[in-house]
XYZ file of C-alpha atoms in Angstrom:
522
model
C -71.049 20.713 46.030
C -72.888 18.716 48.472
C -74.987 15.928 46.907
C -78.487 15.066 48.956
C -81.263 11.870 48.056
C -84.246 12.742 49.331
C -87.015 9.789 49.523
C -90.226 10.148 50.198
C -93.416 8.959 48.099
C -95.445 12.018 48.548
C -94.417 14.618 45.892
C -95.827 17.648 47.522
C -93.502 16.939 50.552
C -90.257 16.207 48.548
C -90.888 19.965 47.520
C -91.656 21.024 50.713
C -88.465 19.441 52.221
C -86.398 21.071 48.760
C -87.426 24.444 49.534
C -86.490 24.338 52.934
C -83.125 23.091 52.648
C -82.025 25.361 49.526
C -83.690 28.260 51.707
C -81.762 27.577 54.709
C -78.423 26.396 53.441
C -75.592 28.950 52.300
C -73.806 26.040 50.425
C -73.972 24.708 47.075
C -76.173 21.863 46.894
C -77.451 18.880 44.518
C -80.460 17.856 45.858
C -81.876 14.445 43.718
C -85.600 12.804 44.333
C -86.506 9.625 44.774
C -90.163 8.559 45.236
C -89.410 5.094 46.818
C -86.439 2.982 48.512
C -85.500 1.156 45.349
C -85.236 4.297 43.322
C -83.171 5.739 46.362
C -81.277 2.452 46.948
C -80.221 3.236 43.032
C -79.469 6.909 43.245
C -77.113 6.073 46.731
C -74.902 3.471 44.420
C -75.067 6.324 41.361
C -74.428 9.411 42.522
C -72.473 8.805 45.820
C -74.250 11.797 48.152
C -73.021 12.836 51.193
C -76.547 12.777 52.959
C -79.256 10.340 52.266
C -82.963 11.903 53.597
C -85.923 9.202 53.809
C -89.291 8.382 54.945
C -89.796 5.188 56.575
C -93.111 4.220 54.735
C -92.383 4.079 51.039
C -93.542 1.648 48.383
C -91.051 -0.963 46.539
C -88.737 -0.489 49.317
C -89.503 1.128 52.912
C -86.892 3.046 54.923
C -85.994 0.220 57.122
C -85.015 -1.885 54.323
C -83.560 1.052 52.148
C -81.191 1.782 55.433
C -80.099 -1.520 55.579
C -78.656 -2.043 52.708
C -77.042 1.457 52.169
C -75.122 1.171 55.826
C -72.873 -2.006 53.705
C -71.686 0.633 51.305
C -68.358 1.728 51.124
C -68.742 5.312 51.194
C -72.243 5.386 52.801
C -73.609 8.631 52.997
C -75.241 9.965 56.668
C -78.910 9.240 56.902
C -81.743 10.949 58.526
C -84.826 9.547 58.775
C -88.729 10.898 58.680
C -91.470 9.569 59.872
C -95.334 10.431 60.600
C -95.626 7.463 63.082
C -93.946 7.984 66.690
C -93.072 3.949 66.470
C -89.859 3.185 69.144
C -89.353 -0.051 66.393
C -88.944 2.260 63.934
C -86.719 4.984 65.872
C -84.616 1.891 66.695
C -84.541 0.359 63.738
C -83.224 3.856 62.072
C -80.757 3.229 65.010
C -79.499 0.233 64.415
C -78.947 1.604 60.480
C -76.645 4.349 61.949
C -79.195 7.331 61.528
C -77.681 10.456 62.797
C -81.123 11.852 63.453
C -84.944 10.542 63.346
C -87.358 13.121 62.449
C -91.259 12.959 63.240
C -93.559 14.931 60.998
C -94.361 17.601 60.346
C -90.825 18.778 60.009
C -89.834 21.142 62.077
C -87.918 23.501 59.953
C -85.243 24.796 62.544
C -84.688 20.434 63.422
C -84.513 19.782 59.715
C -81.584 22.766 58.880
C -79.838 21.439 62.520
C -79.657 17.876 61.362
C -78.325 18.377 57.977
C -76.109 21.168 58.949
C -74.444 18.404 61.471
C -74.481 15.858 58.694
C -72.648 17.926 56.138
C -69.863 19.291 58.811
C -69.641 15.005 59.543
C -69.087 14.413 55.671
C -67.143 17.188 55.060
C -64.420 16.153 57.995
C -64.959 12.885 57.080
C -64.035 13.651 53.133
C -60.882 15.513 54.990
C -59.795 12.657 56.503
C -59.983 10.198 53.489
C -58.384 12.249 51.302
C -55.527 13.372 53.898
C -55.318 9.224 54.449
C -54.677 9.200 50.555
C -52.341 11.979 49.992
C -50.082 10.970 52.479
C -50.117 7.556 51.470
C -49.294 8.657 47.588
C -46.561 10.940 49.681
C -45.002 8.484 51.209
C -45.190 5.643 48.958
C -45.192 7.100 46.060
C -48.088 5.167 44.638
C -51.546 4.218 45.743
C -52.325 0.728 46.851
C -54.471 -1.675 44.082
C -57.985 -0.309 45.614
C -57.833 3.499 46.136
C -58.212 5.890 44.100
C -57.142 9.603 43.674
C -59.718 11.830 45.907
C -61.977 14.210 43.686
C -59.990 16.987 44.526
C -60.138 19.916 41.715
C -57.013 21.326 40.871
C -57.830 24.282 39.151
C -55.554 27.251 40.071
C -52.764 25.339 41.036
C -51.681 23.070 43.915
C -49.746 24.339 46.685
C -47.829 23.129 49.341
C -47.245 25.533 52.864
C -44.803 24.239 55.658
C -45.481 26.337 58.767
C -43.063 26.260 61.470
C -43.571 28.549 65.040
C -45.364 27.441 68.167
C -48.830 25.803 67.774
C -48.674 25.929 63.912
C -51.375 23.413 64.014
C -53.689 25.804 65.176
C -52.239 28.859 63.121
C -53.031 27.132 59.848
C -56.560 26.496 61.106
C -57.055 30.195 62.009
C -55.497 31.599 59.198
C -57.286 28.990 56.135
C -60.370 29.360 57.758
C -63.326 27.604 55.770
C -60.354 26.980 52.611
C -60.033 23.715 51.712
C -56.383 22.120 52.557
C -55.273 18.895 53.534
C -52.757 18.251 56.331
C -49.699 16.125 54.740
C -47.266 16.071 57.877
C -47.730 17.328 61.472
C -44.978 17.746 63.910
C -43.963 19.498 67.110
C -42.295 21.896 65.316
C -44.584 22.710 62.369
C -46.801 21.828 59.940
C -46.844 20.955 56.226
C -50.257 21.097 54.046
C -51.534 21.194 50.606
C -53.463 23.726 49.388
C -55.205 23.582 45.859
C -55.528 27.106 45.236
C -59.053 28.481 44.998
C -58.492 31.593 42.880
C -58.818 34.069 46.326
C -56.284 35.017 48.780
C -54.909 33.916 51.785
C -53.569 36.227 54.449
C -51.038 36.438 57.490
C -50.885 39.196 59.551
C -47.623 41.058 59.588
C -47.701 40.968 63.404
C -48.497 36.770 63.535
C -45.522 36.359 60.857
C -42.754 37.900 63.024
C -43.266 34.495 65.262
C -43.618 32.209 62.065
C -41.791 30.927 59.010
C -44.183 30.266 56.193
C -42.639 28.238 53.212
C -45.012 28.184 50.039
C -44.008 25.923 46.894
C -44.473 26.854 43.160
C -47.873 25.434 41.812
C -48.516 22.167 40.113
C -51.442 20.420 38.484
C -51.284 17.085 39.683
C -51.226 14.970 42.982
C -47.872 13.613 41.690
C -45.765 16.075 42.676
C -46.459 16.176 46.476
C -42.627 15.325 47.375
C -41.345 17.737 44.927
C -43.894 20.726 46.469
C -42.730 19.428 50.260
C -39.214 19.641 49.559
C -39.285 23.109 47.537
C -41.909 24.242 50.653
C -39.352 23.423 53.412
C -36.528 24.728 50.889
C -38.488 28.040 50.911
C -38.805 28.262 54.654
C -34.802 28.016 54.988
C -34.773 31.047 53.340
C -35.361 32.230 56.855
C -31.550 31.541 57.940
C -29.984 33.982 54.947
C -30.147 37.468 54.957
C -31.963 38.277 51.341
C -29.362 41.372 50.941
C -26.217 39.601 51.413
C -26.993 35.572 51.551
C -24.901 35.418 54.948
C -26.668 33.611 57.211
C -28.151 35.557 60.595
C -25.319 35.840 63.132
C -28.053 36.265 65.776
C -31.774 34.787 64.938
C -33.811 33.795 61.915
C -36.569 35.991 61.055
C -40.097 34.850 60.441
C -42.046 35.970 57.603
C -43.678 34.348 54.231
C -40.961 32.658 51.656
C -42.195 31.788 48.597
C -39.807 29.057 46.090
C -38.837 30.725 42.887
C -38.070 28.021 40.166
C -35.615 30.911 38.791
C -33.479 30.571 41.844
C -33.476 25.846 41.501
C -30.150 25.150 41.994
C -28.510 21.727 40.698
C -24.925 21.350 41.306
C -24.927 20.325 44.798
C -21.182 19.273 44.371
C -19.452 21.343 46.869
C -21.872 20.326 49.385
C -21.710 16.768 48.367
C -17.787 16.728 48.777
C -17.209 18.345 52.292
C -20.039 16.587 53.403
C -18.363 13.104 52.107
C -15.018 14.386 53.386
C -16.608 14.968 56.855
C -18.587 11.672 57.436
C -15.968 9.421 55.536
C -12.693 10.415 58.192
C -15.156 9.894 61.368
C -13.312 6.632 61.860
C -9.603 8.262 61.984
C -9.751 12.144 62.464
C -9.351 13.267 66.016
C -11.737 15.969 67.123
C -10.126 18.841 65.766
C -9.838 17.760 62.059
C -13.404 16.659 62.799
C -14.670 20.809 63.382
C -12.505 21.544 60.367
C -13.985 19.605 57.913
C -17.808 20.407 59.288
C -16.432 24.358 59.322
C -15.983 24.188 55.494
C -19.130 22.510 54.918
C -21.118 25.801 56.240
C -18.206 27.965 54.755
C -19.764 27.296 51.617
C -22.968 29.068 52.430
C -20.841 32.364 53.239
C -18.710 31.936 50.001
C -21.636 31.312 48.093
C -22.667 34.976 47.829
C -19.715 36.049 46.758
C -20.303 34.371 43.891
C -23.589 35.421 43.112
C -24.170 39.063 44.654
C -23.699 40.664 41.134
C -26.822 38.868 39.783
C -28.932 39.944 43.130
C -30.307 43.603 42.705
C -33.576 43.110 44.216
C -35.575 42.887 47.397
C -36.488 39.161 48.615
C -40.360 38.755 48.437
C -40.717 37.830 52.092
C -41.304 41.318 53.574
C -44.422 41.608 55.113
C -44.048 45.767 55.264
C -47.165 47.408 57.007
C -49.934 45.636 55.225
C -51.318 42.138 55.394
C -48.653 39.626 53.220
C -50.912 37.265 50.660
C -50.352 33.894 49.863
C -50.675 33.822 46.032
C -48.996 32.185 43.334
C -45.518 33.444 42.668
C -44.853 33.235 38.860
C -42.563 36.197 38.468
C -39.082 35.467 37.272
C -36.520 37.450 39.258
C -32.999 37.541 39.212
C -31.300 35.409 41.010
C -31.063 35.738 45.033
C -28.262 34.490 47.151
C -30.673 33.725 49.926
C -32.527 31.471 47.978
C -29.628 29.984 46.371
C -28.549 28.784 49.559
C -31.580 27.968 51.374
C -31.144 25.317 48.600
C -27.835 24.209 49.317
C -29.321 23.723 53.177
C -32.091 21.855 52.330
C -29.612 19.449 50.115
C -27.290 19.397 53.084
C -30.410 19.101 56.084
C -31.658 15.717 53.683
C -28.193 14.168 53.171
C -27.575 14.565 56.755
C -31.203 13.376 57.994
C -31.030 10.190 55.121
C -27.614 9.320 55.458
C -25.487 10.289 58.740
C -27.851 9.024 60.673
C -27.841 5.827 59.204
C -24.464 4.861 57.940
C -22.865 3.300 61.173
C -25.605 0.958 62.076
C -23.458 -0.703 64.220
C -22.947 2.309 66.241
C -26.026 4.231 66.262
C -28.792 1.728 66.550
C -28.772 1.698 70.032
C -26.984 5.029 71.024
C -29.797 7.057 73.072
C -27.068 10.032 73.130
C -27.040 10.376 69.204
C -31.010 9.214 69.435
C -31.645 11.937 70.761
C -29.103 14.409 68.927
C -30.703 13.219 65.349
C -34.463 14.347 66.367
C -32.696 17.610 67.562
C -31.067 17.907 64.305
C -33.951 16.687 62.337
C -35.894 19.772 64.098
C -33.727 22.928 62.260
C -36.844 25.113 62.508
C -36.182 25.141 66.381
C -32.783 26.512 65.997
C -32.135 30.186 66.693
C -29.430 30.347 63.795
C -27.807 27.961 61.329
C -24.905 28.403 63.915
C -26.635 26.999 66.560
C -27.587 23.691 64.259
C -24.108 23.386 63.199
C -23.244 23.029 67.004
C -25.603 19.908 67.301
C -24.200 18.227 63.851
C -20.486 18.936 65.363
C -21.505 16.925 69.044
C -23.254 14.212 66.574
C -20.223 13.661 64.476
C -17.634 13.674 67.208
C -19.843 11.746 69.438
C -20.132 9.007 66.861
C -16.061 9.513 66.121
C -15.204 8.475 69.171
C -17.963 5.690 69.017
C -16.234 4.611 65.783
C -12.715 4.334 67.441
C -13.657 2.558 70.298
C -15.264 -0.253 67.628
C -11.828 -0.014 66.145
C -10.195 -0.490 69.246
C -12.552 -3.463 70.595
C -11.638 -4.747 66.447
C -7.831 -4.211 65.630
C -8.260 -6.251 62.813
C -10.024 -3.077 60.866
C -7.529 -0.479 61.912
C -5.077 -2.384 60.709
C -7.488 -3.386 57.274
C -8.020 0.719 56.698
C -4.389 1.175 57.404
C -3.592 -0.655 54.670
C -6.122 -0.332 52.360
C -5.405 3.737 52.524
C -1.903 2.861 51.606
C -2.612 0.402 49.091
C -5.687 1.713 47.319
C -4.255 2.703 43.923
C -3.105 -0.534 43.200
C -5.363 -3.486 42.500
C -6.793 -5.037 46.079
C -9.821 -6.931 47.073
C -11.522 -7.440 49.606
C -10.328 -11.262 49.851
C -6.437 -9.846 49.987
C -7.120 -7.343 52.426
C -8.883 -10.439 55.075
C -6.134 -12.157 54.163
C -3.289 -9.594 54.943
C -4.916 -9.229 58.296
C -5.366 -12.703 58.752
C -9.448 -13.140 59.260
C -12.183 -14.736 57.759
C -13.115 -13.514 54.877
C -17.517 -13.247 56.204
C -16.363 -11.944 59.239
C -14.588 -9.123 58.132
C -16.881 -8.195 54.901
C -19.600 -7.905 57.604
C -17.443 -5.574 60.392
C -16.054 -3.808 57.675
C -19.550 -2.554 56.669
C -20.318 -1.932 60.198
C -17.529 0.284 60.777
C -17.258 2.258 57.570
C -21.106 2.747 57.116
C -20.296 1.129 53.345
C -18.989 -1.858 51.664
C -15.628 -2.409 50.762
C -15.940 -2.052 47.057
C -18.002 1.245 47.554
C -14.995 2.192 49.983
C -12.706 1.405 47.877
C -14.201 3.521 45.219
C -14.759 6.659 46.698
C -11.168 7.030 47.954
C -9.918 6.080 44.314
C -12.631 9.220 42.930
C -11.099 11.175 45.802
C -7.436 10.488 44.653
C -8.975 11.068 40.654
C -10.438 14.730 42.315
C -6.832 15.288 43.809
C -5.173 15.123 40.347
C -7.131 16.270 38.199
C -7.308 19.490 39.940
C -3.003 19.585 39.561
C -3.819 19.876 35.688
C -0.619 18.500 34.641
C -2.486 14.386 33.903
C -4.609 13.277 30.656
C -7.827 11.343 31.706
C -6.248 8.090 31.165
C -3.255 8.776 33.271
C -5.327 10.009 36.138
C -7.850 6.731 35.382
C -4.567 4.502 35.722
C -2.727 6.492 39.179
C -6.101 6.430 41.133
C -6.609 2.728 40.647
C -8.821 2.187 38.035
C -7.689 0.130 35.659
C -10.304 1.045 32.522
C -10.609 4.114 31.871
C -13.951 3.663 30.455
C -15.132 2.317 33.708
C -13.401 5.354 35.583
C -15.312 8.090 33.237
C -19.083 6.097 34.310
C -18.373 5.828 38.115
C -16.938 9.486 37.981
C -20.164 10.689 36.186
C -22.369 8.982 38.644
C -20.575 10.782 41.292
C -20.033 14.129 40.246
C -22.580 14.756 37.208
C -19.488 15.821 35.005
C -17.213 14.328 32.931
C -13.440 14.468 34.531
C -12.705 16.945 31.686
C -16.125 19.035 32.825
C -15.285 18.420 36.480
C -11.404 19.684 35.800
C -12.410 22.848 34.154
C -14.878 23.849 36.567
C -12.244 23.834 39.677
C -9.676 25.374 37.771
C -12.230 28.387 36.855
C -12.826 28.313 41.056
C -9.331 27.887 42.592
């Protein structure tokens, strides 16, 4: 609904002016009168219109002064003025007011539809543009600052987010929305991300225009304050492009395009396996040679071939992505369907594509800050959708992490003092050490080494020294011959209260929980 003040003091020509624009414009429109530039003035603060229409010579208030003081509103509305008298003071005092068009009666009719047709097409980008300012600030901040407010944006059928990924997605999405209302949350080389608050009517893709796309579509929400949650399930859906939707496997060759939609049915939450390799990987950068280095990355991408094993019983149906011979709709996707090993994993990559892009890159500060090589490898890794297969990624992650290993050595090299500190504290962890008797072993300050210790390992020493203790409590418990305690006591913790918290922060599970579950899977 587009909201239009129309001023003017004769009555007959308000009406005139009325007719013509309801006539004339295919849009829905609220158009309010005002017989002077007070009453205007009033309706501007009220009703916050889009276009303000005046005369210049009005009673109370003229249009000169009217324009004035509307152009120091906030959200001003586009004016256009009339007027019977062909006065250049007036023209440029309209002007001056930031008038987008001056008028002279009698109105020409096809001048009058012209102007206001170019006003509304300003307000409506410029409505875009606000709200897209808005959305992504909520996005990325997570809150709005003191002085903005949520844009009027109905959500009535649901709010949807699409990730587009393909050459010139920018473009596709404006082709293929048309005159649909969306708002642009993220724009990259490699695709696109928007939200879409579904209008009730379809949206379609051509079969032929989705073999060179990925299309990721989110479930619907109701609120604004889900926009991270409706990114991340978008981009989760697009991964299903990777994974075969029969088998799970990943493509040996390329990914196919086509529309994905995110099926809450399929949320996965135990991101454990993942989480493990992926901390077995990144924590032995500093002392695995090469070799070891592909081995541990190999089982972190075994797990998306094991996966379906596991879950290729529950999977009897076809994956909703096939575009067949007619045109594919975007429409909500409420259906509960079993289970899909595609989409199972697609989660599992998104999980893995975050804690790679969040914390790889930015572990070894002291490493990586200033390394143009691995620079340059992160915004290739950060780009997945450009990859031809998940193989192909996996390739770039293995020259990251090796690249950085042998960064990570040389720093060891250049600081014996820390080769010798992780020598020992490996050796020694299970018993109870500090960080002040491990500078002290190898003879350093104690600041100096709490600061290149962090540098090296990507963590503090306390967090170090926890995770290989968990590690050691993960290698026993899965022997199944130690109570709680006795694994609490031979890892290095010394309460085993304190052991149980730290090992449910890590895992999710209790040791007992975490126990069972690997002895069920070895």
């Amino acid at each position: 609904m587009i909201t239009i003040v129309l001023a003017d003091d004769e009555k007959l020509i308000r009406a005139g002016l009325k007719k013509i624009l309801l006539e004339n414009l295919d849009i829905p429109l609220e158009i309010i009168e005002a017989k002077n530039g007070e009453e205007a003035l009033e309706l501007c603060f009220q009703k916050r219109p889009a276009l303000l229409i005046t005369d210049i010579r009005m009673p109370v208030m003229d249009g000169v002064e009217l324009m004035k003081k509307v152009s120091s509103m906030k959200d001003k509305p586009s004016i256009i003025v009339l007027s019977g008298y062909d006065d250049f003071s007036y023209a440029k005092a309209a002007i001056q007011s930031g008038a987008i068009s001056y008028i002279l009666k009698p109105v020409d009719k096809k001048e009058l539809i012209s102007a206001v047709n170019s006003a509304i097409m300003d307000a409506k980008k410029e409505e875009k543009e606000q709200n897209e300012r808005i959305l992504r600030q909520l996005f990325e901040n997570g809150r709005l600052d003191s002085h903005e407010e949520l844009p009027e944006i109905t959500v009535k059928n649901g709010l949807h987010c699409i990730t587009i990924y393909g050459k010139n997605a920018g473009a596709m999405v404006d082709t293929v929305m048309g005159s649909k209302r969306f708002y642009v949350l993220e724009r990259t080389r490699h695709g696109v991300c928007i939200i879409y608050p579904f209008d009730g009517t379809e949206v379609q893709f051509n079969p032929s225009v989705l073999q060179d796309y990925i299309v990721g579509i989110s479930s619907a929400a109701d609120d604004y304050s889900m926009l991270r949650s409706l990114r991340k399930q978008a981009i989760t859906a697009a991964m299903q492009a990777f994974f075969n939707p029969e088998t799970g496997l990943p493509y040996a060759d390329q990914k196919k395009g086509g529309l994905y939609y995110y099926e809450k049915a399929n949320h996965v939450t135990d991101f454990q396996e993942v989480e493990e390799n992926y901390e077995k990987m990144i924590s032995s950068c500093d002392i695995a040679d090469a070799s070891e280095i592909q081995t541990k990355i190999e089982a972190i991408f075994n797990i998306f071939e094991d996966s379906q094993k596991e879950d290729s019983s529950e999977n009897d149906t076809e994956d909703t992505e096939d575009a067949g011979g007619e045109e594919a709709l975007l429409v909500p996707q409420d259906a509960i369907t079993p289970a899909n090993p595609a989409k199972i994993n697609s989660e599992k990559l998104y999980y893995l594509f975050h804690k790679l892009t969040s914390n790889m890159f930015t572990r070894f500060p002291g490493s990586t800050d200033s390394d143009m090589y691995l620079h340059m490898k992160s915004i290739m890794i950060e780009a997945i959708f450009e990859y031809q297969n998940l193989y192909e990624w996996k390739g770039s992650i293995s020259d990251y992490v090796v690249y950085l290993a042998a960064l990570l050595k040389q720093d060891t090299k250049e600081s014996p003092h820390i080769t010798e500190a992780l020598a020992y504290i490996k050796t020694h962890f299970t018993k109870n050490i500090n960080m002040a008797m491990v500078a002290n072993q190898v003879s350093v300050n104690y600041t100096w080494f709490s600061e290149k210790f962090k540098e090296h390992t990507g963590v503090n020493f306390n967090e170090y020294l926890k995770r290989l203790r968990l590690e050691e409590a993960k290698r026993l418990l899965q022997k199944d011959c130690y109570k709680v305690y006795e694994v609490a006591e031979r890892s290095g913790f010394s309460d085993v209260k304190y052991f149980m918290k730290q090992f449910r922060e890590e895992t999710g599970m209790s040791p007992t929980e975490w126990a069972n579950k690997h002895r069920s899977n070895s």
